[in-house]
Amino acid sequence: MSDKSKNGECAPGPAALPAGMNGRAPRCPLPSALSRREFMRSASLAALAAASPVFAPGCAKPARSARPNIVLIYADDLGYGDVGCYGADKVPTPAIDALAARGLRFTNAHSPAATCTPSRYALLTGEYAWRREGTGIAAGDANLIIEPGRRTLASMLRDAGYATGVVGKWHLGLGQGRIDWNGGIRPGPAEIGFDYSYLIPATGDRVPCVYVENGRVVGLDPADPIRVSFGEPVGDEPTGKSHPGLLRMRPSHGHDQTIVNGVSRIGYMSGGAAARWVDEDMADTITGKAVSFIERNAAGPFFLYFATHDIHVPRLPHPRFAGASGLGPRGDAIVEFDWSVGEIVRALDRLGLADKTLFVFTSDNGPVVDDGYEDQAVELLDGHAPSGPLRGGKYSAFDAGTRVPFVVRWPGKVEPGTSDALVSQVDFLASFAALTGRTLGAGEAPDSFDLSAALLGRDREGRDHLVEQAGTLSLIEGRWKYIAPSAGPATNANVAIELGNSPDPQLYDLETDIGETRNLASERPEIVERLAARLEAIRRAGRSRG
């Protein structure tokens, strides 16, 4: 749907989309009557108006008091079946369950991709990552993959008057050229819209194992400079491959390079001894930084993007969570993540900000059990099903790769309940722009739709289509899911996950077969042909938002 100018007229847009792309979401409403989508957007604006008597629904920029604070908690590798409110009965998740009980729980919400970096790219840019080269899983020394100056979720909200902060896992690259970890690291979050950043630069299993705050490594001793390599070894640090006797957690595959805190990582690192993190303290450290950001900006409005490390490998939760799940380190990491969620909720409550804050909890992709370390995650599952009723998991084109937990809470504005609306994290940019009275340009956020009405519970349908990214692309339209043919392997043997790759097209009826067990492609060739043509049209157009 096209953006609106101040007078409510349909703003000029780009050329018409190719055949097969037109649908409810991209259409510009006729001036003679409101479309269903525009009606629902008006409803969401009306909800904002109710929050403040000085907000007029037709205004381009709501009054300051009408704009909610926005907290987005982004879990890592948390599956659809990993938390209580989605059916898990082996792992206690009281904070998330309470959030769902007081908010809106979505059953058909998706990350943009089945792996981390592409999902994070799409979340912040409103563009499917598969449109851009270099947006796959980023190396620990990758350069920033979002070009400075482009419109992002953070820069849009900063321009709307928000204090913007990112805390936790970044994994979108930093710097330009060879990164000097011993000085200022630019460009980074500041150049794409974040006022404050406290980062795990890549992932917990990749070097460098240090935090980066506002472009500088925290606690670095200049006399002990950091060197990082993802090619040849640097320095004389022991590796998991050469010194397995030094390990307290052994790798199951890969992860056998520099040892930090008794755990071998991906990549080589030397120096920076005083700056290196302690894995068991990571949740405490980044959760504390997230709470501090909220406290500093309590006058609002603020946007906090809190991307946790949990439950990514290596899973080394704080000792106070040891044994809390009975499912080993993976289950205990879920309990620790739930604690982090609870700390953010408690901070908002303590500061009297709950009613002024739109709170979103979700995950970057689906679950993986053995992802590189011998932590007994498989042996100790005890009947726990991380994917719930879904097929596949992280890396997979099947729905468990991208269908993730997703809860929205905004007391007084979002009625508690459950929604089956089809929503995606790629839509945050356009949706939050609508909620804050901002207008996106025609070339900005090309795949992000205004789903603010769905997020507020006033539209129970959401998108009319969605592209999912794994080793191949899939298209969901209504009840149907089409998976494009692919030459990739059917299974990732290292992690024991079905990837959904097949040389033949696949078609599933998600209404009757949520587990994607019966391929209907040969029975419904006309649907396969139509969805394949629509997916190709979206691919060729370079955008899906009109």
Coordinates of C-alpha atoms in Angstrom, one line a residue:
M1 CA 0.0 0.0 0.0
S2 CA 1.3 3.4 -0.9
D3 CA 2.3 5.9 1.8
K4 CA 0.1 8.8 2.6
S5 CA 0.7 12.5 2.5
K6 CA -0.6 14.9 5.1
N7 CA -3.9 15.5 3.3
G8 CA -4.6 11.8 3.0
E9 CA -4.1 11.7 -0.7
C10 CA -2.4 8.7 -2.2
A11 CA 1.3 9.6 -2.6
P12 CA 2.9 9.2 -6.0
G13 CA 4.5 5.8 -6.3
P14 CA 6.8 3.9 -8.6
A15 CA 5.7 2.2 -11.9
A16 CA 3.1 -0.5 -11.7
L17 CA 4.3 -3.9 -10.5
P18 CA 4.6 -6.8 -12.9
A19 CA 1.7 -9.2 -13.4
G20 CA 1.3 -11.5 -10.4
M21 CA 2.4 -9.1 -7.8
N22 CA -0.7 -7.1 -7.2
G23 CA -2.5 -8.1 -4.0
R24 CA -4.2 -6.6 -1.1
A25 CA -1.0 -5.4 0.6
P26 CA 0.6 -3.6 -2.4
R27 CA -2.5 -1.9 -3.8
C28 CA -3.0 1.8 -3.5
P29 CA -6.6 2.5 -2.4
L30 CA -9.1 4.0 -4.8
P31 CA -9.9 7.6 -3.8
S32 CA -13.6 6.8 -3.9
A33 CA -13.6 4.3 -1.1
L34 CA -11.3 3.0 1.6
S35 CA -9.8 -0.4 1.0
R36 CA -9.9 -3.0 3.8
R37 CA -6.2 -2.3 4.5
E38 CA -6.7 1.4 4.7
F39 CA -9.7 1.0 6.9
M40 CA -7.6 -1.1 9.3
R41 CA -4.8 1.5 9.2
S42 CA -7.3 4.1 10.1
A43 CA -8.4 2.0 13.0
S44 CA -4.8 1.7 14.3
L45 CA -4.4 5.5 14.0
A46 CA -7.6 5.9 15.9
A47 CA -6.2 3.8 18.7
L48 CA -3.2 6.2 18.9
A49 CA -5.6 9.1 18.9
A50 CA -7.2 7.7 22.0
A51 CA -3.9 7.6 23.7
S52 CA -3.6 11.4 23.6
P53 CA -6.2 14.1 23.0
V54 CA -3.7 16.2 21.0
F55 CA -3.2 13.6 18.3
A56 CA -5.3 14.0 15.1
P57 CA -5.4 10.8 12.9
G58 CA -4.8 12.6 9.7
C59 CA -1.6 14.3 10.8
A60 CA 1.8 13.3 9.4
K61 CA 3.5 13.4 12.8
P62 CA 1.7 12.6 16.0
A63 CA 2.2 14.6 19.1
R64 CA 5.1 13.4 21.3
S65 CA 2.9 12.1 24.0
A66 CA 1.0 9.9 21.4
R67 CA 4.0 8.0 20.3
P68 CA 4.7 4.8 22.2
N69 CA 8.1 3.8 23.4
I70 CA 9.1 0.7 21.4
V71 CA 11.0 -2.3 22.9
L72 CA 11.9 -5.1 20.5
I73 CA 13.4 -8.2 22.1
Y74 CA 15.0 -10.5 19.5
A75 CA 15.8 -14.0 20.7
D76 CA 18.4 -16.1 19.0
D77 CA 17.5 -19.6 17.6
L78 CA 14.3 -19.8 19.8
G79 CA 11.9 -22.2 18.3
Y80 CA 8.1 -22.1 17.9
G81 CA 7.8 -24.9 20.5
D82 CA 10.4 -23.7 22.9
V83 CA 8.2 -21.6 25.3
G84 CA 5.2 -22.4 27.4
C85 CA 2.7 -20.1 25.7
Y86 CA 3.4 -22.0 22.4
G87 CA 2.9 -25.4 24.0
A88 CA 6.2 -26.3 25.7
D89 CA 5.7 -28.1 29.0
K90 CA 9.3 -29.1 29.8
V91 CA 10.9 -25.6 30.1
P92 CA 9.6 -23.0 32.5
T93 CA 9.1 -19.6 30.8
P94 CA 6.9 -17.6 33.2
A95 CA 8.0 -14.2 32.0
I96 CA 7.2 -14.9 28.4
D97 CA 4.0 -16.7 29.3
A98 CA 2.9 -13.7 31.3
L99 CA 3.7 -11.4 28.4
A100 CA 1.6 -13.5 26.1
A101 CA -1.3 -13.7 28.7
R102 CA -1.4 -9.9 28.8
G103 CA -0.6 -9.4 25.1
L104 CA -1.4 -10.6 21.6
R105 CA 0.2 -13.9 20.7
F106 CA 0.7 -14.6 17.0
T107 CA 0.5 -18.1 15.5
N108 CA 1.6 -17.3 12.0
A109 CA 4.4 -14.8 12.4
H110 CA 7.7 -15.2 10.6
S111 CA 11.3 -14.1 10.7
P112 CA 12.4 -13.0 7.2
A113 CA 14.9 -15.9 6.9
A114 CA 15.8 -19.2 8.5
T115 CA 19.2 -17.8 9.6
C116 CA 20.4 -14.9 11.7
T117 CA 22.2 -12.3 9.5
P118 CA 19.6 -12.2 6.7
S119 CA 16.7 -11.9 9.3
R120 CA 18.5 -9.0 11.1
Y121 CA 19.2 -7.2 7.8
A122 CA 15.6 -7.5 6.7
L123 CA 14.2 -6.4 10.1
L124 CA 16.3 -3.2 10.1
T125 CA 16.0 -2.3 6.3
G126 CA 12.5 -3.5 5.3
E127 CA 14.2 -5.3 2.4
Y128 CA 14.4 -9.1 1.9
A129 CA 18.0 -10.0 2.3
W130 CA 18.0 -12.3 -0.7
R131 CA 17.8 -9.2 -2.9
R132 CA 21.4 -8.2 -1.8
E133 CA 24.6 -10.0 -2.2
G134 CA 26.8 -10.3 0.9
T135 CA 23.9 -10.7 3.3
G136 CA 24.4 -14.3 4.2
I137 CA 25.6 -15.5 7.6
A138 CA 28.3 -12.9 8.3
A139 CA 31.9 -13.7 9.4
G140 CA 33.2 -12.3 12.6
D141 CA 35.2 -9.8 10.8
A142 CA 32.7 -8.9 8.1
N143 CA 32.2 -5.2 7.2
L144 CA 28.9 -3.4 7.8
I145 CA 26.4 -4.9 5.3
I146 CA 23.8 -2.1 5.6
E147 CA 25.1 0.9 3.8
P148 CA 25.4 4.1 5.9
G149 CA 22.7 6.6 5.2
R150 CA 20.0 4.3 4.0
R151 CA 16.6 4.4 5.7
T152 CA 16.4 1.8 8.5
L153 CA 14.1 1.1 11.3
A154 CA 16.5 3.0 13.7
S155 CA 17.0 6.0 11.5
M156 CA 13.3 6.4 10.8
L157 CA 12.6 6.4 14.5
R158 CA 15.5 8.7 15.3
D159 CA 14.2 11.1 12.8
A160 CA 10.8 10.8 14.5
G161 CA 12.4 12.1 17.7
Y162 CA 13.2 8.7 19.4
A163 CA 16.3 7.9 21.4
T164 CA 17.5 4.8 19.7
G165 CA 19.6 2.0 21.2
V166 CA 20.8 -1.5 20.2
V167 CA 22.1 -3.9 22.8
G168 CA 23.3 -7.5 22.3
K169 CA 24.0 -9.6 19.3
W170 CA 24.7 -7.5 16.1
H171 CA 26.0 -9.9 13.4
L172 CA 25.6 -7.3 10.6
G173 CA 29.3 -6.5 10.2
L174 CA 31.3 -3.5 11.4
G175 CA 33.7 -1.0 9.8
Q176 CA 35.0 -0.8 6.3
G177 CA 38.0 -2.6 5.0
R178 CA 40.3 -4.4 7.5
I179 CA 38.8 -3.8 11.0
D180 CA 41.1 -2.3 13.6
W181 CA 39.7 -3.6 16.9
N182 CA 42.0 -1.4 18.8
G183 CA 40.6 2.0 17.8
G184 CA 37.3 3.5 16.7
I185 CA 35.3 1.1 14.6
R186 CA 33.3 2.9 12.0
P187 CA 30.9 2.6 10.3
G188 CA 28.5 0.8 12.6
P189 CA 25.2 1.2 14.3
A190 CA 25.6 5.0 14.7
E191 CA 25.8 5.4 10.9
I192 CA 22.5 3.6 10.4
G193 CA 20.4 5.3 13.0
F194 CA 21.4 4.1 16.5
D195 CA 22.3 6.7 19.1
Y196 CA 23.7 4.1 21.5
S197 CA 25.1 0.6 20.9
Y198 CA 26.5 -2.1 23.2
L199 CA 27.3 -5.1 21.0
I200 CA 28.3 -8.7 20.7
P201 CA 30.0 -8.0 17.4
A202 CA 29.0 -11.2 15.7
T203 CA 28.0 -14.3 17.7
G204 CA 29.1 -16.0 20.9
D205 CA 30.9 -18.7 18.9
R206 CA 32.9 -16.4 16.8
V207 CA 35.9 -14.2 17.7
P208 CA 36.5 -11.5 18.7
C209 CA 35.0 -12.4 22.1
V210 CA 34.7 -8.8 23.3
Y211 CA 31.9 -6.2 23.6
V212 CA 31.9 -3.1 21.5
E213 CA 30.3 0.0 23.0
N214 CA 29.6 3.0 20.7
G215 CA 32.3 1.9 18.3
R216 CA 35.1 0.9 20.8
V217 CA 36.0 -2.4 22.5
V218 CA 35.1 -2.3 26.1
G219 CA 37.9 -2.6 28.7
L220 CA 40.7 -2.9 26.1
D221 CA 44.3 -2.5 27.4
P222 CA 46.2 -0.7 24.7
A223 CA 49.3 -2.6 25.6
D224 CA 47.5 -5.9 24.7
P225 CA 46.2 -5.2 21.2
I226 CA 43.6 -7.5 19.5
R227 CA 44.4 -9.4 16.4
V228 CA 41.7 -11.3 14.6
S229 CA 41.8 -13.7 11.6
F230 CA 39.4 -16.1 9.9
G231 CA 42.2 -17.5 7.7
E232 CA 45.6 -18.2 9.3
P233 CA 46.2 -18.4 13.0
V234 CA 47.4 -15.3 14.8
G235 CA 49.6 -15.2 17.9
D236 CA 50.3 -18.3 19.9
E237 CA 46.8 -18.9 21.5
P238 CA 45.9 -22.6 21.8
T239 CA 43.1 -23.9 19.6
G240 CA 40.5 -26.6 20.2
K241 CA 42.1 -28.6 17.4
S242 CA 45.6 -28.5 18.8
H243 CA 44.8 -28.5 22.6
P244 CA 41.5 -30.4 23.1
G245 CA 42.6 -31.2 26.7
L246 CA 42.1 -27.5 27.6
L247 CA 38.4 -27.5 26.6
R248 CA 35.5 -27.6 29.1
M249 CA 33.0 -27.9 26.2
R250 CA 34.1 -29.8 23.1
P251 CA 32.9 -29.0 19.6
S252 CA 30.7 -31.5 17.7
H253 CA 31.6 -30.0 14.4
G254 CA 33.7 -27.0 13.4
H255 CA 34.3 -24.6 16.3
D256 CA 37.8 -25.8 16.9
Q257 CA 39.9 -22.6 16.6
T258 CA 41.0 -20.2 19.3
I259 CA 40.1 -21.2 22.8
V260 CA 38.4 -18.4 24.9
N261 CA 37.2 -19.3 28.4
G262 CA 37.7 -23.0 27.8
V263 CA 35.6 -23.0 24.7
S264 CA 37.0 -23.1 21.2
R265 CA 35.5 -20.7 18.7
I266 CA 35.2 -20.0 15.0
G267 CA 38.2 -17.9 14.0
Y268 CA 41.5 -17.0 15.5
M269 CA 42.2 -14.2 18.1
S270 CA 45.1 -13.0 20.1
G271 CA 45.4 -10.2 22.6
G272 CA 42.6 -8.3 24.4
A273 CA 42.8 -10.5 27.5
A274 CA 41.2 -7.8 29.8
A275 CA 38.4 -7.2 27.4
R276 CA 37.3 -10.7 26.8
W277 CA 33.8 -11.5 27.9
V278 CA 32.9 -14.2 30.4
D279 CA 30.2 -16.3 28.7
E280 CA 28.3 -17.1 31.9
D281 CA 28.0 -13.4 32.6
M282 CA 26.8 -12.4 29.1
A283 CA 23.1 -12.4 29.8
D284 CA 23.6 -10.3 33.0
T285 CA 25.9 -7.9 31.2
I286 CA 23.7 -7.1 28.2
T287 CA 20.4 -7.2 30.1
G288 CA 21.9 -4.7 32.5
K289 CA 22.9 -2.5 29.6
A290 CA 19.4 -2.7 28.1
V291 CA 17.8 -1.8 31.4
S292 CA 20.2 1.2 31.8
F293 CA 19.2 2.4 28.4
I294 CA 15.5 2.4 29.4
E295 CA 16.3 4.2 32.6
R296 CA 18.3 6.9 30.9
N297 CA 15.6 7.5 28.3
A298 CA 12.5 7.1 30.5
A299 CA 11.2 10.5 29.5
G300 CA 10.8 9.0 26.0
P301 CA 10.1 8.3 23.4
F302 CA 12.8 5.6 22.9
F303 CA 13.4 2.6 20.8
L304 CA 15.3 -0.3 22.3
Y305 CA 16.4 -3.2 20.0
F306 CA 17.6 -5.8 22.5
A307 CA 19.0 -8.8 20.7
T308 CA 20.0 -11.5 23.1
H309 CA 22.7 -14.1 22.7
D310 CA 20.5 -16.8 24.3
I311 CA 19.9 -19.5 23.1
H312 CA 22.7 -19.5 20.5
V313 CA 25.8 -21.7 21.0
P314 CA 27.9 -21.9 23.0
R315 CA 25.2 -22.4 25.7
L316 CA 26.9 -21.3 28.9
P317 CA 24.1 -19.8 31.1
H318 CA 25.0 -18.3 34.5
P319 CA 25.4 -20.9 37.2
R320 CA 22.3 -19.8 39.0
F321 CA 20.3 -21.2 36.0
A322 CA 22.2 -24.5 35.9
G323 CA 19.7 -27.4 36.1
A324 CA 16.7 -25.0 36.0
S325 CA 15.2 -26.8 33.0
G326 CA 16.3 -30.4 33.5
L327 CA 17.1 -30.3 29.8
G328 CA 20.8 -29.4 30.0
P329 CA 22.5 -26.2 28.9
R330 CA 20.0 -25.5 26.0
G331 CA 17.0 -25.7 28.2
D332 CA 18.8 -23.7 30.9
A333 CA 19.6 -21.0 28.3
I334 CA 15.9 -20.7 27.6
V335 CA 15.2 -20.2 31.2
E336 CA 18.0 -17.5 31.3
F337 CA 16.5 -15.8 28.2
D338 CA 13.1 -15.8 30.0
W339 CA 14.8 -14.1 32.9
S340 CA 16.1 -11.4 30.6
V341 CA 12.6 -10.8 29.2
G342 CA 11.3 -10.5 32.7
E343 CA 14.0 -8.0 33.7
I344 CA 12.9 -5.7 30.8
V345 CA 9.3 -6.0 31.7
R346 CA 10.0 -5.3 35.4
A347 CA 12.1 -2.2 34.4
L348 CA 9.2 -0.8 32.4
D349 CA 6.7 -1.5 35.2
R350 CA 9.0 0.0 37.9
L351 CA 9.4 3.2 35.8
G352 CA 5.7 3.4 35.1
L353 CA 6.3 2.9 31.3
A354 CA 4.3 -0.2 30.6
D355 CA 1.2 1.6 29.3
K356 CA 3.4 3.8 27.2
T357 CA 5.4 1.1 25.6
L358 CA 4.8 -1.2 22.6
F359 CA 6.6 -4.3 23.5
V360 CA 7.5 -7.0 20.9
F361 CA 9.1 -10.3 21.6
T362 CA 10.2 -12.6 18.8
S363 CA 13.1 -14.7 17.4
D364 CA 15.5 -14.4 14.5
N365 CA 14.8 -17.9 13.1
G366 CA 13.8 -21.3 14.2
P367 CA 15.5 -23.8 16.5
V368 CA 18.6 -25.9 16.2
V369 CA 19.6 -28.5 18.9
D370 CA 23.2 -29.6 18.1
D371 CA 24.7 -26.5 16.5
G372 CA 28.4 -27.2 17.0
Y373 CA 29.1 -28.2 20.6
E374 CA 28.7 -31.3 22.7
D375 CA 26.4 -29.9 25.3
Q376 CA 24.0 -32.9 25.4
A377 CA 21.2 -30.8 23.9
V378 CA 20.0 -33.8 21.9
E379 CA 20.4 -36.4 24.6
L380 CA 18.5 -34.3 27.2
L381 CA 15.5 -33.2 25.1
D382 CA 13.3 -35.6 27.1
G383 CA 10.4 -35.2 24.7
H384 CA 10.7 -31.4 24.3
A385 CA 9.9 -30.4 20.7
P386 CA 11.7 -27.1 19.9
S387 CA 9.8 -26.8 16.6
G388 CA 6.4 -27.7 18.1
P389 CA 4.1 -29.1 15.4
L390 CA 6.3 -27.7 12.6
R391 CA 8.7 -29.4 10.2
G392 CA 12.4 -28.4 9.9
G393 CA 14.2 -25.9 12.0
K394 CA 17.0 -23.3 11.6
Y395 CA 18.4 -23.3 8.1
S396 CA 15.2 -24.9 6.7
A397 CA 12.7 -23.9 4.0
F398 CA 10.0 -25.8 6.0
D399 CA 8.0 -23.6 8.3
A400 CA 10.0 -24.3 11.5
G401 CA 12.8 -22.3 9.9
T402 CA 10.9 -19.0 10.0
R403 CA 7.6 -19.4 11.9
V404 CA 8.6 -18.1 15.3
P405 CA 7.2 -17.0 18.6
F406 CA 5.9 -13.5 18.4
V407 CA 4.0 -11.6 21.1
V408 CA 2.9 -7.9 21.2
R409 CA 2.0 -6.2 24.4
W410 CA 0.7 -2.6 24.8
P411 CA -1.6 -2.3 27.8
G412 CA -4.8 -0.5 27.0
K413 CA -4.1 -0.5 23.2
V414 CA -3.7 -4.2 22.4
E415 CA -6.4 -6.6 23.6
P416 CA -4.9 -9.8 25.0
G417 CA -5.6 -12.9 22.8
T418 CA -4.4 -14.8 19.9
S419 CA -4.1 -13.8 16.2
D420 CA -3.6 -16.0 13.2
A421 CA -2.7 -13.0 11.0
L422 CA 0.3 -13.6 8.6
V423 CA 3.0 -11.1 9.7
S424 CA 6.7 -10.8 9.2
Q425 CA 9.5 -8.9 10.9
V426 CA 10.3 -7.3 7.6
D427 CA 7.2 -5.2 8.2
F428 CA 8.4 -3.5 11.4
L429 CA 9.8 -0.5 9.5
A430 CA 6.6 0.4 7.6
S431 CA 4.4 -0.6 10.5
F432 CA 6.3 1.5 13.1
A433 CA 6.5 4.3 10.6
A434 CA 2.7 4.3 10.4
L435 CA 2.4 4.2 14.2
T436 CA 4.7 7.2 14.6
G437 CA 3.3 9.3 11.8
R438 CA 6.3 8.9 9.4
T439 CA 6.2 8.6 5.6
L440 CA 8.4 6.2 3.7
G441 CA 9.8 7.2 0.3
A442 CA 9.0 5.0 -2.7
G443 CA 12.5 3.5 -2.7
E444 CA 12.7 2.8 1.0
A445 CA 11.8 -0.4 2.8
P446 CA 10.8 -2.1 -0.5
D447 CA 9.4 -5.2 1.1
S448 CA 7.9 -3.8 4.3
F449 CA 4.1 -3.3 4.6
D450 CA 2.1 -1.3 7.1
L451 CA 0.8 -4.1 9.3
S452 CA 0.2 -1.8 12.3
A453 CA -3.5 -2.8 12.4
A454 CA -2.5 -6.5 12.6
L455 CA 0.1 -5.8 15.3
L456 CA -2.6 -3.9 17.3
G457 CA -5.1 -6.8 16.9
R458 CA -7.5 -4.9 14.7
D459 CA -6.7 -6.9 11.5
R460 CA -6.7 -10.7 11.9
E461 CA -5.5 -11.5 8.4
G462 CA -2.3 -9.5 7.9
R463 CA -0.3 -10.0 4.8
D464 CA -1.8 -11.7 1.7
H465 CA 1.6 -13.2 0.8
L466 CA 5.1 -13.6 2.2
V467 CA 8.4 -14.7 0.8
E468 CA 10.6 -16.9 3.1
Q469 CA 14.3 -17.4 2.7
A470 CA 16.4 -20.5 3.4
G471 CA 18.5 -22.4 0.9
T472 CA 15.7 -21.7 -1.5
L473 CA 12.8 -19.3 -1.5
S474 CA 9.2 -20.1 -0.5
L475 CA 6.0 -18.2 -1.0
I476 CA 3.1 -18.3 1.4
E477 CA -0.3 -17.1 0.0
G478 CA -3.3 -17.7 2.2
R479 CA -3.4 -21.4 3.0
W480 CA -0.8 -22.4 0.4
K481 CA 2.9 -22.6 0.7
Y482 CA 5.1 -23.1 -2.4
I483 CA 8.8 -24.1 -2.0
A484 CA 10.8 -23.4 -5.2
P485 CA 12.9 -26.3 -6.6
S486 CA 16.5 -26.3 -5.3
A487 CA 19.6 -28.4 -6.0
G488 CA 20.7 -28.1 -2.3
P489 CA 21.0 -31.1 0.1
A490 CA 17.8 -32.4 1.6
T491 CA 19.3 -32.6 5.1
N492 CA 22.0 -30.8 7.1
A493 CA 23.7 -33.8 8.6
N494 CA 25.7 -31.8 11.1
V495 CA 22.5 -30.5 12.8
A496 CA 20.1 -33.2 11.7
I497 CA 17.6 -30.8 10.2
E498 CA 15.6 -31.3 7.0
L499 CA 16.4 -28.3 4.8
G500 CA 13.4 -28.5 2.5
N501 CA 15.5 -28.6 -0.6
S502 CA 14.2 -30.7 -3.5
P503 CA 14.7 -30.6 -7.3
D504 CA 10.9 -30.7 -7.6
P505 CA 8.4 -28.0 -6.6
Q506 CA 6.6 -28.5 -3.3
L507 CA 3.1 -27.3 -2.4
Y508 CA 1.6 -27.6 1.1
D509 CA -1.8 -26.7 2.5
L510 CA -0.9 -25.1 5.8
E511 CA -4.5 -25.0 7.0
T512 CA -4.8 -28.8 7.0
D513 CA -1.2 -29.8 7.1
I514 CA 0.8 -27.5 9.3
G515 CA 3.6 -30.1 9.5
E516 CA 4.1 -30.0 5.7
T517 CA 3.9 -33.8 5.4
R518 CA 2.0 -34.0 2.1
N519 CA 3.4 -32.4 -1.1
L520 CA 0.3 -31.5 -3.2
A521 CA 2.3 -30.1 -6.2
S522 CA 1.4 -32.9 -8.5
E523 CA -2.3 -32.7 -7.5
R524 CA -2.6 -28.9 -7.8
P525 CA -0.3 -27.9 -10.7
E526 CA -2.4 -24.8 -11.4
I527 CA -1.6 -23.4 -7.9
V528 CA 2.1 -24.3 -8.3
E529 CA 2.2 -22.5 -11.6
R530 CA 0.5 -19.4 -10.2
L531 CA 2.6 -19.2 -7.1
A532 CA 5.8 -19.8 -9.0
A533 CA 4.9 -17.0 -11.4
R534 CA 4.1 -14.7 -8.5
L535 CA 7.4 -15.5 -6.7
E536 CA 9.4 -14.8 -9.9
A537 CA 7.6 -11.5 -10.4
I538 CA 8.4 -10.4 -6.9
R539 CA 12.0 -11.5 -7.4
R540 CA 12.4 -9.6 -10.7
A541 CA 10.6 -6.4 -9.5
G542 CA 13.2 -5.6 -6.8
R543 CA 10.4 -4.8 -4.4
S544 CA 7.0 -6.1 -3.2
R545 CA 5.7 -2.9 -1.6
G546 CA 4.0 -0.7 -4.2

